[in-house]
Structures are given as C-alpha cells and as structure tokens.
Coordinates of C-alpha atoms (C1' of nucleotides) in Angstrom, one line a residue:
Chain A
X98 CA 7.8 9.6 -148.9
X99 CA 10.5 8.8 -151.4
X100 CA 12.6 12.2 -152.4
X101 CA 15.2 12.0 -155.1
X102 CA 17.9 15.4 -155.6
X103 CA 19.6 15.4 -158.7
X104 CA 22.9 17.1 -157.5
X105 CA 23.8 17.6 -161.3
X106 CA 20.8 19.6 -161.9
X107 CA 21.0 22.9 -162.6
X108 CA 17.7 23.4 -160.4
X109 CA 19.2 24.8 -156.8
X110 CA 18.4 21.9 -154.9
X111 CA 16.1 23.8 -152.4
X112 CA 14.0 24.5 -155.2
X113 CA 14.3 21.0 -156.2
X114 CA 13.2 19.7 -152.9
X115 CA 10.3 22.2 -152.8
X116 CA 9.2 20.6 -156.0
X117 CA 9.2 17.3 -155.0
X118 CA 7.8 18.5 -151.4
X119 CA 4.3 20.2 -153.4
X120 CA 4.1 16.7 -155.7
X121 CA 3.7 15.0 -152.1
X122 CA 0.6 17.1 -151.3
X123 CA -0.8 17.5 -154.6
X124 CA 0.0 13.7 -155.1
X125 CA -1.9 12.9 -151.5
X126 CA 1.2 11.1 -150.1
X127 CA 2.1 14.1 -147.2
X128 CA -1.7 14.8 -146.1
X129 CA -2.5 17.8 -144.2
X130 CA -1.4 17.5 -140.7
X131 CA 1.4 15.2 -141.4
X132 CA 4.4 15.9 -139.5
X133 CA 7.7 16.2 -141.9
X134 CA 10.8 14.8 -140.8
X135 CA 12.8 17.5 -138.7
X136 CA 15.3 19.8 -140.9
X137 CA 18.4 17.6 -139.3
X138 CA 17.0 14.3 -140.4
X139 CA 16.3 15.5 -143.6
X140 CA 19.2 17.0 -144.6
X141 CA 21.3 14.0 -143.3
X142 CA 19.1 11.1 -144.9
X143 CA 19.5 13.0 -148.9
X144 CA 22.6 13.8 -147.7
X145 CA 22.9 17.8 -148.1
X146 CA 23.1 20.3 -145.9
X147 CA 20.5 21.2 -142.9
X148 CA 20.8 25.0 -144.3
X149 CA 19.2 23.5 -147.8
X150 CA 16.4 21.7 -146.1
X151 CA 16.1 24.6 -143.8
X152 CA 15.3 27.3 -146.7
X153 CA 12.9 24.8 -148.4
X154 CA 10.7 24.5 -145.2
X155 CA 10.8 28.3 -144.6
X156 CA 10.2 29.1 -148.2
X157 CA 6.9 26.8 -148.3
X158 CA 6.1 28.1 -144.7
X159 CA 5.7 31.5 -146.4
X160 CA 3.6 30.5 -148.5
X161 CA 1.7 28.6 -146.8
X162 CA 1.7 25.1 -147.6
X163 CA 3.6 24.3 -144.2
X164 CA 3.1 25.4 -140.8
X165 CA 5.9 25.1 -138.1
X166 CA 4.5 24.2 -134.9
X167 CA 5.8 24.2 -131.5
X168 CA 6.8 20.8 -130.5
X169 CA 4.8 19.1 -133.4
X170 CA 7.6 20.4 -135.2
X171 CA 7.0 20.8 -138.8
X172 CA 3.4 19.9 -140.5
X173 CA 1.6 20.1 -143.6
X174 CA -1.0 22.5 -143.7
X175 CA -3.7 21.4 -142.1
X176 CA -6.2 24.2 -142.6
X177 CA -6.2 24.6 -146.1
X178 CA -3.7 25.0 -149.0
X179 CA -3.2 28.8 -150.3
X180 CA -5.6 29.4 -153.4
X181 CA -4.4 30.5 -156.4
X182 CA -3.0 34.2 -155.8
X183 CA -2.4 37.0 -158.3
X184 CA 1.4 36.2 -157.9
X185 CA 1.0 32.5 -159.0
X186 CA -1.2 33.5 -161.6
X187 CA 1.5 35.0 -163.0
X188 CA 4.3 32.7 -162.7
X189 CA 2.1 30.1 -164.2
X190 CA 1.0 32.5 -167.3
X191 CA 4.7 33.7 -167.8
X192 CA 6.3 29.9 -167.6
X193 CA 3.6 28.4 -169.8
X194 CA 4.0 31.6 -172.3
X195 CA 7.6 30.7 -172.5
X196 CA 7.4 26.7 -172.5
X197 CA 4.6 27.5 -175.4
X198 CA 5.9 29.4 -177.6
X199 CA 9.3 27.0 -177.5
X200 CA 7.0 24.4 -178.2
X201 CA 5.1 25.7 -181.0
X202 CA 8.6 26.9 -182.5
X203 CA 9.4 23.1 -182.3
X204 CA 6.7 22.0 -183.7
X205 CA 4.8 20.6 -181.6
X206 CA 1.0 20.8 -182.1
X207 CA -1.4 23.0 -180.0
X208 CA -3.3 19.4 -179.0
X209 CA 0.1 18.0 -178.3
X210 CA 0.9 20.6 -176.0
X211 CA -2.5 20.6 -174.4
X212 CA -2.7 16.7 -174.3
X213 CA 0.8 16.8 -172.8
X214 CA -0.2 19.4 -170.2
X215 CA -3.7 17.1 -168.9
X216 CA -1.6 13.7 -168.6
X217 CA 0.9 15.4 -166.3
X218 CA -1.8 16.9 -164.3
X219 CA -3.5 13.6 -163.8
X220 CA 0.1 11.8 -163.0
X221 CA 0.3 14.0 -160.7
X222 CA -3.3 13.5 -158.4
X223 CA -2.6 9.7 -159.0
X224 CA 0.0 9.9 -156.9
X225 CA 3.9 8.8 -158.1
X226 CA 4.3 10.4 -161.9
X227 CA 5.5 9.3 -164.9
X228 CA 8.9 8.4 -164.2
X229 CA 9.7 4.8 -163.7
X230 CA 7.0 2.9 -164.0
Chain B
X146 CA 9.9 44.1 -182.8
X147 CA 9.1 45.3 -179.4
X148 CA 11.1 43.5 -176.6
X149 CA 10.9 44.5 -172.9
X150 CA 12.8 43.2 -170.4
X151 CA 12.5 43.7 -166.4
X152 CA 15.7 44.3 -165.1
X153 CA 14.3 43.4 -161.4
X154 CA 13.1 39.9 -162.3
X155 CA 15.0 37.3 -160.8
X156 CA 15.0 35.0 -164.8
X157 CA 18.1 36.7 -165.9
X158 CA 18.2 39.2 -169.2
X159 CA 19.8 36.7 -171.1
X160 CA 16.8 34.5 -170.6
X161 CA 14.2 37.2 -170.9
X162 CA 15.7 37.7 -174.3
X163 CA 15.6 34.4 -175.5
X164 CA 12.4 34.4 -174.3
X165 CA 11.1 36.9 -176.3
X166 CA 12.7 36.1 -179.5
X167 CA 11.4 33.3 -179.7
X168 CA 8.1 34.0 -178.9
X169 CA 8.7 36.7 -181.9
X170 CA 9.4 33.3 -183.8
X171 CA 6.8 31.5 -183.1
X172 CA 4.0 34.1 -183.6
X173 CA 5.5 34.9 -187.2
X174 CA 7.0 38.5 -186.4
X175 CA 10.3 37.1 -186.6
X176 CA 10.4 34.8 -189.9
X177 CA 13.0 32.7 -191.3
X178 CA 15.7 34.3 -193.1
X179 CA 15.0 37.2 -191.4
X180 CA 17.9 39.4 -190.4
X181 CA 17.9 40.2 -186.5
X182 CA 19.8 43.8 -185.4
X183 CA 23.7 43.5 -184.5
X184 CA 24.6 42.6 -181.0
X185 CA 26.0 46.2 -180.9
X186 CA 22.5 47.8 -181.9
X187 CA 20.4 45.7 -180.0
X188 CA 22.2 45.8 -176.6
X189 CA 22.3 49.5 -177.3
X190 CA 18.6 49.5 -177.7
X191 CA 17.5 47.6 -174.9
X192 CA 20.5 49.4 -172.6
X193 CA 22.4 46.0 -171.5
X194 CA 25.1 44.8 -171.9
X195 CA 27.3 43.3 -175.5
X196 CA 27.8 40.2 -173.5
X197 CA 24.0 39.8 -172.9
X198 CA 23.2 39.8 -175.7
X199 CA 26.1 37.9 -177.6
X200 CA 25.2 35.4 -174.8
X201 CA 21.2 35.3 -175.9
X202 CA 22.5 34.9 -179.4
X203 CA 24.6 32.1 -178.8
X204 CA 22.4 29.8 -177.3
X205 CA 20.2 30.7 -179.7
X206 CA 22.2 29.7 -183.0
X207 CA 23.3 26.5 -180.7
X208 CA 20.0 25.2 -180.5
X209 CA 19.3 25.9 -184.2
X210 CA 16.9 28.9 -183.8
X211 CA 19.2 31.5 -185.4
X212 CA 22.2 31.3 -188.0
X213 CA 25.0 33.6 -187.3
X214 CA 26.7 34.3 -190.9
X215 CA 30.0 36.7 -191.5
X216 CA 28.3 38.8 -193.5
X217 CA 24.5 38.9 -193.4
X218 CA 25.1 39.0 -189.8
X219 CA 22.7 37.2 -187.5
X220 CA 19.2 35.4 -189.1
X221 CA 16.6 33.6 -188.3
X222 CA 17.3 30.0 -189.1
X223 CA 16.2 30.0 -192.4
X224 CA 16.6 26.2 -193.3
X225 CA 13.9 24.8 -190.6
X226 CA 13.5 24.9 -187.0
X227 CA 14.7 22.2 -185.0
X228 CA 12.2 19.7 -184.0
X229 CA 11.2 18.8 -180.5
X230 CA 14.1 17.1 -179.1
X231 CA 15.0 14.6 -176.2
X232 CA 15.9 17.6 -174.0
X233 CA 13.7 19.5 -174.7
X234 CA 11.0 17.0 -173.9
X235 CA 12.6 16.4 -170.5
X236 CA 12.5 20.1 -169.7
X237 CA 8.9 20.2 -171.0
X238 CA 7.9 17.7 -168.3
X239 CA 9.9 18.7 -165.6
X240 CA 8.6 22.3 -165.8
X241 CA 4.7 21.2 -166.6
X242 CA 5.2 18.4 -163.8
X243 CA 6.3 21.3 -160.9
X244 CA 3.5 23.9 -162.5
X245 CA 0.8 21.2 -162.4
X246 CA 1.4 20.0 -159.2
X247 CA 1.3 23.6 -157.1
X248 CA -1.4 24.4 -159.8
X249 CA -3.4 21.3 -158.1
X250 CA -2.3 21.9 -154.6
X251 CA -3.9 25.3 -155.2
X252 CA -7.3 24.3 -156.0
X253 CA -7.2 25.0 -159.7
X254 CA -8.9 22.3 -161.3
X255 CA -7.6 20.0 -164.6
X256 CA -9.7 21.7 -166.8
X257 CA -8.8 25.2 -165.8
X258 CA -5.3 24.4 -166.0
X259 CA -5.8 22.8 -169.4
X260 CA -7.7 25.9 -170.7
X261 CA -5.0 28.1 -169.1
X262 CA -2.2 26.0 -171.7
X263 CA -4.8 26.3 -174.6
X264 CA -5.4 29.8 -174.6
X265 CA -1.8 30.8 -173.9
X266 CA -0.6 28.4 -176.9
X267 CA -2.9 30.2 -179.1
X268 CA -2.4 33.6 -177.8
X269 CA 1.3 33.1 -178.7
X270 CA 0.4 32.1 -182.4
X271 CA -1.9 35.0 -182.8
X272 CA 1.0 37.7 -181.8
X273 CA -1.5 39.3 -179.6
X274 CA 1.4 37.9 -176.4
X275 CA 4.1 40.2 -174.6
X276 CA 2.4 43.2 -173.0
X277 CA -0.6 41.8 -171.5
X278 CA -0.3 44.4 -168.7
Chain C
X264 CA 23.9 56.5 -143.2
X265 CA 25.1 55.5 -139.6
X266 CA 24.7 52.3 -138.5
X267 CA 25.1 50.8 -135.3
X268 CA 24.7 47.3 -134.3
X269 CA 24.6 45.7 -130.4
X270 CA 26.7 42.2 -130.4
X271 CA 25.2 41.6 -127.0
X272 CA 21.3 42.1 -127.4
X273 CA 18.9 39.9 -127.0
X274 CA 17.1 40.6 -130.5
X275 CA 19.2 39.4 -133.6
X276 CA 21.3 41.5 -136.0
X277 CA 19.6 40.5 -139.2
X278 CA 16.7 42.3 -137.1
X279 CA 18.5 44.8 -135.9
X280 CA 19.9 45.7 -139.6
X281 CA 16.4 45.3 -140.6
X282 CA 15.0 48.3 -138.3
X283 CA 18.2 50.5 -138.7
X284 CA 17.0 50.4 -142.2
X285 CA 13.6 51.2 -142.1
X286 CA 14.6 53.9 -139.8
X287 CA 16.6 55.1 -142.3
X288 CA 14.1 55.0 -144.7
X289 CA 11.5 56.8 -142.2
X290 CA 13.7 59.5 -141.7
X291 CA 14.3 60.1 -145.3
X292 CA 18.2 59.6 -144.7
X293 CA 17.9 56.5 -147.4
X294 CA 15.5 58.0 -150.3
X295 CA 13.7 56.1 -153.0
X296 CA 16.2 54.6 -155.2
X297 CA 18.8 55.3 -153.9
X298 CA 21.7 52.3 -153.8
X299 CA 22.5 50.5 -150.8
X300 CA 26.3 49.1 -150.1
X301 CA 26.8 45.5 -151.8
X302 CA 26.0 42.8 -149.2
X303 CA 29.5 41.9 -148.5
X304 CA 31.0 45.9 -148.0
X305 CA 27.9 46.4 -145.4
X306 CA 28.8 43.1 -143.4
X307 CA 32.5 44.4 -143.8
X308 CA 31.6 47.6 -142.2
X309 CA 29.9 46.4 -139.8
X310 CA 32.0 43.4 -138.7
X311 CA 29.6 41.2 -139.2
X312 CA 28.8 38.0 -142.0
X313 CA 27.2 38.3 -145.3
X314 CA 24.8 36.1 -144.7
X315 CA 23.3 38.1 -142.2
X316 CA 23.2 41.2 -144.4
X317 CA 22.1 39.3 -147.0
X318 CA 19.1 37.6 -144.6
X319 CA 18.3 41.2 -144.0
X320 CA 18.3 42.8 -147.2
X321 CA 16.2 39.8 -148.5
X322 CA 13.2 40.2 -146.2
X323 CA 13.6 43.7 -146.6
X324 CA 12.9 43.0 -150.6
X325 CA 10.6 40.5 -150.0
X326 CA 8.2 42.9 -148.0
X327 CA 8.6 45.6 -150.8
X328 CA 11.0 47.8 -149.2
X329 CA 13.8 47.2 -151.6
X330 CA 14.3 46.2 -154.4
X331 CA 17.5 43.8 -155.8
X332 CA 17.9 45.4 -159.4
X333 CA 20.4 43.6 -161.3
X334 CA 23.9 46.0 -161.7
X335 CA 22.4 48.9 -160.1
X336 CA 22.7 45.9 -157.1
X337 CA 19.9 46.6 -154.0
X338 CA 18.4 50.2 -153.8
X339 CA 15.6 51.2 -151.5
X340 CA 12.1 50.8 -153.2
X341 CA 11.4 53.5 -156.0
X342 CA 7.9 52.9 -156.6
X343 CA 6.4 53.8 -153.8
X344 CA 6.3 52.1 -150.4
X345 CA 4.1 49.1 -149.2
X346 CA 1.2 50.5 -147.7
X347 CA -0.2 49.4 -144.2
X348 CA -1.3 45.3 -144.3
X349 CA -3.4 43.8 -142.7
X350 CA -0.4 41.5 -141.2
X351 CA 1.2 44.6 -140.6
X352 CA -1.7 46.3 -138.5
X353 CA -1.9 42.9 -136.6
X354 CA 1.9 43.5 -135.6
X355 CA 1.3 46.5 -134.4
X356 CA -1.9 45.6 -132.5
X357 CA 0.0 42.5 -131.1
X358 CA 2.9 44.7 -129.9
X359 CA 1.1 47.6 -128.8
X360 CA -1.0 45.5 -126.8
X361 CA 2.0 44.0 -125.0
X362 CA 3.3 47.2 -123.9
X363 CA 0.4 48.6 -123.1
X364 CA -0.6 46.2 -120.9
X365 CA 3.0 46.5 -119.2
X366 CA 3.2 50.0 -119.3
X367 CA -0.5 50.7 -117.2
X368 CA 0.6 48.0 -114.8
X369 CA 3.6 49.8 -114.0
X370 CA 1.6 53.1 -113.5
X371 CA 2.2 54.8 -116.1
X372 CA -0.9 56.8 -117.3
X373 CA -2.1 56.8 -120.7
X374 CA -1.5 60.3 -121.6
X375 CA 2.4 59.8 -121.0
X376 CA 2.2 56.3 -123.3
X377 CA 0.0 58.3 -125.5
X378 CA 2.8 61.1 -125.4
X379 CA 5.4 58.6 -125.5
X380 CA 4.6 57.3 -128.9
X381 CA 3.8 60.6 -130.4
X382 CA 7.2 61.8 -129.3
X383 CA 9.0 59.2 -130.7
X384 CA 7.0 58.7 -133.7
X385 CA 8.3 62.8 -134.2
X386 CA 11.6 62.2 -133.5
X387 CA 11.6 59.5 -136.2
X388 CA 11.0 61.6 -138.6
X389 CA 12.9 64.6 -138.2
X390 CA 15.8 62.4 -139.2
X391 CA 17.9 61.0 -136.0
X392 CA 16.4 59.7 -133.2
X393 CA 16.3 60.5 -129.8
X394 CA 19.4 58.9 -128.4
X395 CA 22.8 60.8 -128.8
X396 CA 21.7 64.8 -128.8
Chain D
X223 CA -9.3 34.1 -116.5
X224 CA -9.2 33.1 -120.0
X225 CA -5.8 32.3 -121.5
X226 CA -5.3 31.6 -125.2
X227 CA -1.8 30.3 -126.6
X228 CA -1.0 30.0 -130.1
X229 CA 0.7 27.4 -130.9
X230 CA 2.0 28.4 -134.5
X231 CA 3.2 32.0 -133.3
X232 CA 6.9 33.2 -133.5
X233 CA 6.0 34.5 -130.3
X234 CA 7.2 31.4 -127.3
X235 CA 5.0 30.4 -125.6
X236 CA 6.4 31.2 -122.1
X237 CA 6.1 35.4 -123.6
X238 CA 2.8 34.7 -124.5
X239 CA 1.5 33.3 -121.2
X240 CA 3.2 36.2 -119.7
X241 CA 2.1 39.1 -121.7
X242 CA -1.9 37.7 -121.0
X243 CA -0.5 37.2 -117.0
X244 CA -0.4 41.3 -117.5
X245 CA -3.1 41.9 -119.2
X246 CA -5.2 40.3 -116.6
X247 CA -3.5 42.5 -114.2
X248 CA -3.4 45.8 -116.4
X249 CA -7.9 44.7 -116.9
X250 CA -8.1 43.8 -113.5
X251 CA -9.3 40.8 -113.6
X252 CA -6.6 39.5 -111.9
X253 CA -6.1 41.6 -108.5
X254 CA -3.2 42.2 -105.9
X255 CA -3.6 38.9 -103.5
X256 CA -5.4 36.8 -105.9
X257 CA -4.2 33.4 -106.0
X258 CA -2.8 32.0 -109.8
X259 CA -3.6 28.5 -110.5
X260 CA -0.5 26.0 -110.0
X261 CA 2.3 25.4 -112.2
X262 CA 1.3 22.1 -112.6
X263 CA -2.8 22.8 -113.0
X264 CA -2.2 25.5 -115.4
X265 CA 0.4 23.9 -117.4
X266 CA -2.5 21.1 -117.4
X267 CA -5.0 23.2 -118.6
X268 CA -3.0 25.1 -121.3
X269 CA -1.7 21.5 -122.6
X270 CA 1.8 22.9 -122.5
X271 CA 4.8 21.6 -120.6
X272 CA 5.6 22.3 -117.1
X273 CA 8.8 24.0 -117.8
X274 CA 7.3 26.7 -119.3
X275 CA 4.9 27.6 -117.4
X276 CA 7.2 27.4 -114.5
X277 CA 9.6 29.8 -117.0
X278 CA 6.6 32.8 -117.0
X279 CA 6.1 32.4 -113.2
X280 CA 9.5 32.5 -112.1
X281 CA 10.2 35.8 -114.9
X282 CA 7.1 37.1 -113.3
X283 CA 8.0 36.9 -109.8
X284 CA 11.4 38.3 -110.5
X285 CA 10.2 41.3 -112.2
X286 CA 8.1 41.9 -109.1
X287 CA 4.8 41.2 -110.7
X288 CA 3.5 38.0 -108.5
X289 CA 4.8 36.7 -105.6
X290 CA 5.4 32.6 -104.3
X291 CA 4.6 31.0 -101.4
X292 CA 5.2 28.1 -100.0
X293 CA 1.8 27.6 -98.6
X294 CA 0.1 30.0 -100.6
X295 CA 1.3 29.0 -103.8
X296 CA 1.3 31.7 -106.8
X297 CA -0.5 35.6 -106.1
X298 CA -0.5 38.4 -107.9
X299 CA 1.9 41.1 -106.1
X300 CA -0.1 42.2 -103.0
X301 CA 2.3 44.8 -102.2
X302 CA 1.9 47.7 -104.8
X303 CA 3.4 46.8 -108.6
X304 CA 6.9 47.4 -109.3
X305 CA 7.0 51.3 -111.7
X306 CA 8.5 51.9 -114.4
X307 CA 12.0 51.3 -114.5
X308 CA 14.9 52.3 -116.1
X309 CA 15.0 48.9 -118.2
X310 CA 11.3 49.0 -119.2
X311 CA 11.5 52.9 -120.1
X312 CA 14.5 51.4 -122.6
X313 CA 12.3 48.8 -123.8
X314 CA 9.2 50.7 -124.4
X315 CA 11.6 53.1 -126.0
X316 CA 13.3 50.4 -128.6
X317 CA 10.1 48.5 -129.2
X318 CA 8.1 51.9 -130.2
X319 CA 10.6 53.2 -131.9
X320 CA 10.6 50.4 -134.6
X321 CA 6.7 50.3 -134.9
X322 CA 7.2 54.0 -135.0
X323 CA 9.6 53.6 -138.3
X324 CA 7.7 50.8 -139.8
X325 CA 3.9 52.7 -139.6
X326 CA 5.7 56.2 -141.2
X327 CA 7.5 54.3 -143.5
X328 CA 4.2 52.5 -144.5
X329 CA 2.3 56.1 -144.6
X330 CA 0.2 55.7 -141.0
X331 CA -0.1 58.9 -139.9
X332 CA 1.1 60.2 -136.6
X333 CA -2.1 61.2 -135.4
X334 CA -3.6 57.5 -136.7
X335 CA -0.6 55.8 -135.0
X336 CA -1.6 58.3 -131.6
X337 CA -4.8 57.0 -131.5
X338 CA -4.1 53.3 -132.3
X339 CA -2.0 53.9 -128.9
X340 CA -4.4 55.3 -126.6
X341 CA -7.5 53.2 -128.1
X342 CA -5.5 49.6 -127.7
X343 CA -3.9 51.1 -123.6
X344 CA -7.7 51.8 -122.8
X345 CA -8.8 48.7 -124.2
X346 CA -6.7 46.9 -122.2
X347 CA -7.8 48.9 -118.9
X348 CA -11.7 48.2 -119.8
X349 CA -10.9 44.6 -119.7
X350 CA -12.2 44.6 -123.3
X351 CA -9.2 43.2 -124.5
X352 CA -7.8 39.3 -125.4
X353 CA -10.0 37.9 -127.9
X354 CA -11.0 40.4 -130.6
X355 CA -11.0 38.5 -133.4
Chain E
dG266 C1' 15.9 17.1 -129.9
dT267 C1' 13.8 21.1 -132.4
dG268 C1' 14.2 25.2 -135.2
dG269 C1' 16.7 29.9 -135.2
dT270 C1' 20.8 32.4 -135.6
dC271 C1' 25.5 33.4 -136.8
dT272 C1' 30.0 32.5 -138.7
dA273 C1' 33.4 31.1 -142.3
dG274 C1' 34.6 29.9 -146.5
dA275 C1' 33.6 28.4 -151.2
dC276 C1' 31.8 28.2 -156.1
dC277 C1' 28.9 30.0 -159.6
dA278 C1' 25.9 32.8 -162.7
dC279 C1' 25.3 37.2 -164.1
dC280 C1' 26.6 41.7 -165.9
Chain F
dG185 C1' 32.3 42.8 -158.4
dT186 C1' 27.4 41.4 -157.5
dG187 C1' 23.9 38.4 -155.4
dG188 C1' 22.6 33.3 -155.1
dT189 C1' 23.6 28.9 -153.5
dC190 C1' 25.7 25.3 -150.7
dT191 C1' 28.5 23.4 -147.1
dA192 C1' 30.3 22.9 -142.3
dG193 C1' 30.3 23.7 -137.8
dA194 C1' 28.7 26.1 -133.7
dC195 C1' 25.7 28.1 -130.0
dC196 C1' 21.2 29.1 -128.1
dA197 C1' 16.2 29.3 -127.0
dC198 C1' 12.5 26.5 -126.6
dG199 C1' 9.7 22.7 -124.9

DNA sequence: GTGGTCTAGACCACC
DNA sequence: GTGGTCTAGACCACG
C-alpha cells in the first residue's frame, strides 16, 4: 500500500498516517487479517521516526481497527471494524458543523456541500481517491 | 450571541472561537456590518485570555470574515464574504476525505453519511446549532 | 503527595506512577480537581523522563481519571470518577484469578486471602498504606 | 487438561501457560505425581514455540511447583507444594493493593470487592474455573 | 526480529 | 511555562 506524509503539513504526522492507514481499510487495499509492516520497517521506508509509526499503530489498536498479535505481529482487524460509537458520532457532527457552516459562509450551496460530501465517500470505497488521476 | 467554549477540548479556544463566530455568520445572528464586542469585553466575558481572542480576531479579518476599523472597532465584513477559495477547497476535501473514510470503515452507510452533512448544513442555516446537548 | 518509585522492578514506572496515583486518589490524598505538578516538575522530582510522566498522565486521562484542562494544566477528574467497566471487572477477574489460584496452591486458606484483601482494601482507604508504620 | 492461550493478550504467553499450570493444580485436576505432557508435545498442541513452553516449565520447576526427570519427564511436585513465601506474600501484597485502589477509586465496595475475592478463590478450588465466558 | 519501555534533547502551539 | 510532537538511540522481553 502506497503512503504519502506531507512533512509540511500542519497535520502531526501520526495523525496523518492514521488517515491514510483508515483509507486503506475503508478503500479495501489492507483487508482484515492483513499483516502491516513491522513499526521498524515502517518508520524507516517514509523515513520518520519508529516512535511516529509506533503511536499510530497503538492509537488505532485502541480503537480497534488493529490488533497486535504475538508473532503475527501487527494485523488489520480481522473480527470486525468498531461501529459507530457515541464518541465518533460526535466528532463527526462537531467537524461537519464546523466545515458547514464555513462553507455556507462561503457560499457554497447546501447541494454543493452534500454532492461534495457523496463523491468523496464513493472515492473512497473505490479504492485510491481523487488525487492524481 | 451565546458562545461556549470547552476549555478541556483538545481544538484550542482560539479555534472554538472562530468556530462559533462563524457559525453566528452563517446562521444570520451575526450580520454584516454588524459590530462584534472589543477584544477586552469579549475575553472578559468568556474568561480567556486578550491574546485569544486578538488571535481569533485576526485570522478572522485575514480571511475576509471580519473588518477591524480604528474606530467602529471590529465588524462583520460588511462588503461580502469571501467566496470559496483554493484553500479552502483543499481543506474541505482533506477533512471530508479522513471523516468519510472512518465513517465507512465504521459501517455507516453513503446515504447516512450524506443525510448526516444535509441535516447539519441546514441546521446551521436555521440557527437552531450550538447547544445541541 | 509522596511518591516513590522502584528503578529496579520488574513492572514499569509509567505503571508504577500510574498506581501511585490512583492510590492517591483512593485515599483521598489527591481530591477531585485538584492540580497535579506539570509533567516536566513531576519527572524532575522524581528523577525520571517526561515522557514517562507524560505516558502516565495520558492514560490516566484517557481512562477518565484526569483530566488535561488547558492553564489550569492536569487536575484529577472533577466530575465524578469512571465507574466500574466491564474491561475493568475483566481485569480484576483475570488478576484475581491468578493469585488465587497461586495463593490456595501454596496453602493458604481462603479466609486469610479473603482477609487479606479486605485488609488492604482498608488500609487503602484510610489514606497510607500498609508499608512504613 | 484444557489449556487456552490468547494470542492477542498483553499477558505473554509463557505467564499465561503458567497461571492455567496452577490453576489445574489449585482445581485439582492436575495432582502431585501426575505426569505433564512434553515440552515438545505440548508446545505442539498449543501451536506455540518450544522456547516458551520450555520458559513456564523451567519457572515452574524452580518455584518448586513441578519437578523434571530424566526418565520421567515433567510431574507435578510430588513432594508437598512449596508455602507461601516471603516473595509471594510481597507480591500478593503489591498486586492487591493496586486492584484494591483501582475498585475504591471506581466506587466497588469493600464488601463487593470481599466477595469477588472469596467467590473467584472457591471457584478456582471447585474446578469450575478456566472458561467462563 | 518484534513490540515495549526509557532516556535525552529539541521545537512548537497555546495561553 | 504548559502539554504535544518528533527525533535518535538504547535496552529488554518475547517468541
């Protein structure tokens, strides 16, 4: 699986790689079971710090979206994503409440907004988004 | 206008302000022209810091939301909101592409997710946002 | 509050912090609210690294037994403790089961395990445990 | 005897192996005499590595629990179980005392944590115990 | 070789 | 001055 940091980014890069890490499994590229490449290897191939890659595993461990076996090493869930809980529920309503009301301010149409919000959904499942292509 | 702010959320106050101002913008309780309190008064009020909200302000007249003049003091930008930018495009995507993709690796379908950036875009409009708690 | 750490043991000090803490908290020594030393003057005191405060502290928060509140810096959770989980009652099962298990093989009866925990459970409470009096 | 390891526990594997080596003992299922299976059977059946189930017998055997033979192979301690020494009073001691703080901090009772005691020691001496989920 | 832990030192955002 | 983040380098337990 490709994974691109953007060391500019404002975005702490563990958060960044935790993105990129939940586009992989929404996207169907890291499929439940996979093994992930070991912290070390990692860190070493996007060229940060084991620590980084370290706190992005153990973050989405916590949440359930990896599993850290013994000797398999580090997996992808294989028994089943987390649902939605109350505290996602939240952080969804608060960042969309904020992106929305920016966006309104702006301009920007309520069927612009919504359109904007299915397309990037879909990009998503069809695995590789809109970027470069 | 009522704003709260949660000092033990981790999106700092400066944020949570701008936040809320312009959701007061886009649901018409703040309206162009409109004279907002002094950065004195208001970070009295709210029990924070000058700097937080000078900082809040700031940002705020940069990106064309407010007009800071000697005299009438700070305003909401009378003269037209700034339309949807470049940037903000970019951020719009990056934030929907990172909430779409845990929203799908969740389980929540396109259509609820959809319906979840509908209802929230109008709720904003309507005023009835903020305190849903 | 008092705070003593083992360089030598087995189990590590972010762990170590962590049950001094909740100790603390059991005993009533560190009441609701009340402000804990920064991260770096508690890993001062102690002789130890930040990091592993700040490990500490953060788990701490994350299972609701602090809370990070921005200038009043980290204070021990005001609204009320978390109540008992059901990962929590799985610990305890888990762990009591261990000892247990030990404790009859070694002969010892189950009134004096019995008596042991109540004892100790006690002296927990009534601030200062049973080591140095 | 039944012996179930988890895989994804915090817990090694070698401490797991070993608390259920007890249990057995403590249900008496496994009694003074009886032979264990081999190293290399058991570390067969369990589909774990040799190493570590060589790692539970030898920690075993040292703490006086089972003894090896040469021709015999692995028994359980024939000769009368090793009591309760000073290190395992200190253990029992740590380890209850920070279940002790976490339960009263989390508002379990003392009585409620008494009984969880003495219910989960007599489970283990009824044999009841192992798989109670 | 794997993850877990600890240390040391550094920069930054926030208040 | 506070916590958050990142880096670098090291040791250890585990399998």
């Amino acid at each position: 699986m490709f994974i691109e940091l953007d060391l500019q980014s404002e975005t702490p890069l563990y958060t960044q790689l935790i993105d990129q890490l939940i586009e992989g499994i929404a996207s169907g590229e890291l499929k439940p079971g996979e093994p992930l490449p070991s912290v070390r290897s990692l860190a070493e191939d996007l060229g940060i710090n084991l620590h980084t890659v370290n706190k992005s595993y153990n973050l989405l461990k916590q949440e359930g979206f990896l599993q850290v076996h013994r000797k398999k090493g580090v997996i992808v869930q294989p028994d089943g994503m987390p649902g939605v809980t109350q505290e996602f529920e939240e952080k969804l309503r608060r960042t969309l409440r904020s992106l929305a009301a920016e966006t309104a301010v702006r301009g920007m149409t309520e069927e612009a907004f919504v359109q904007q919000s299915r397309s990037i959904y879909r990009d998503i499942l069809t695995n590789r988004g809109g970027e470069q292509r």
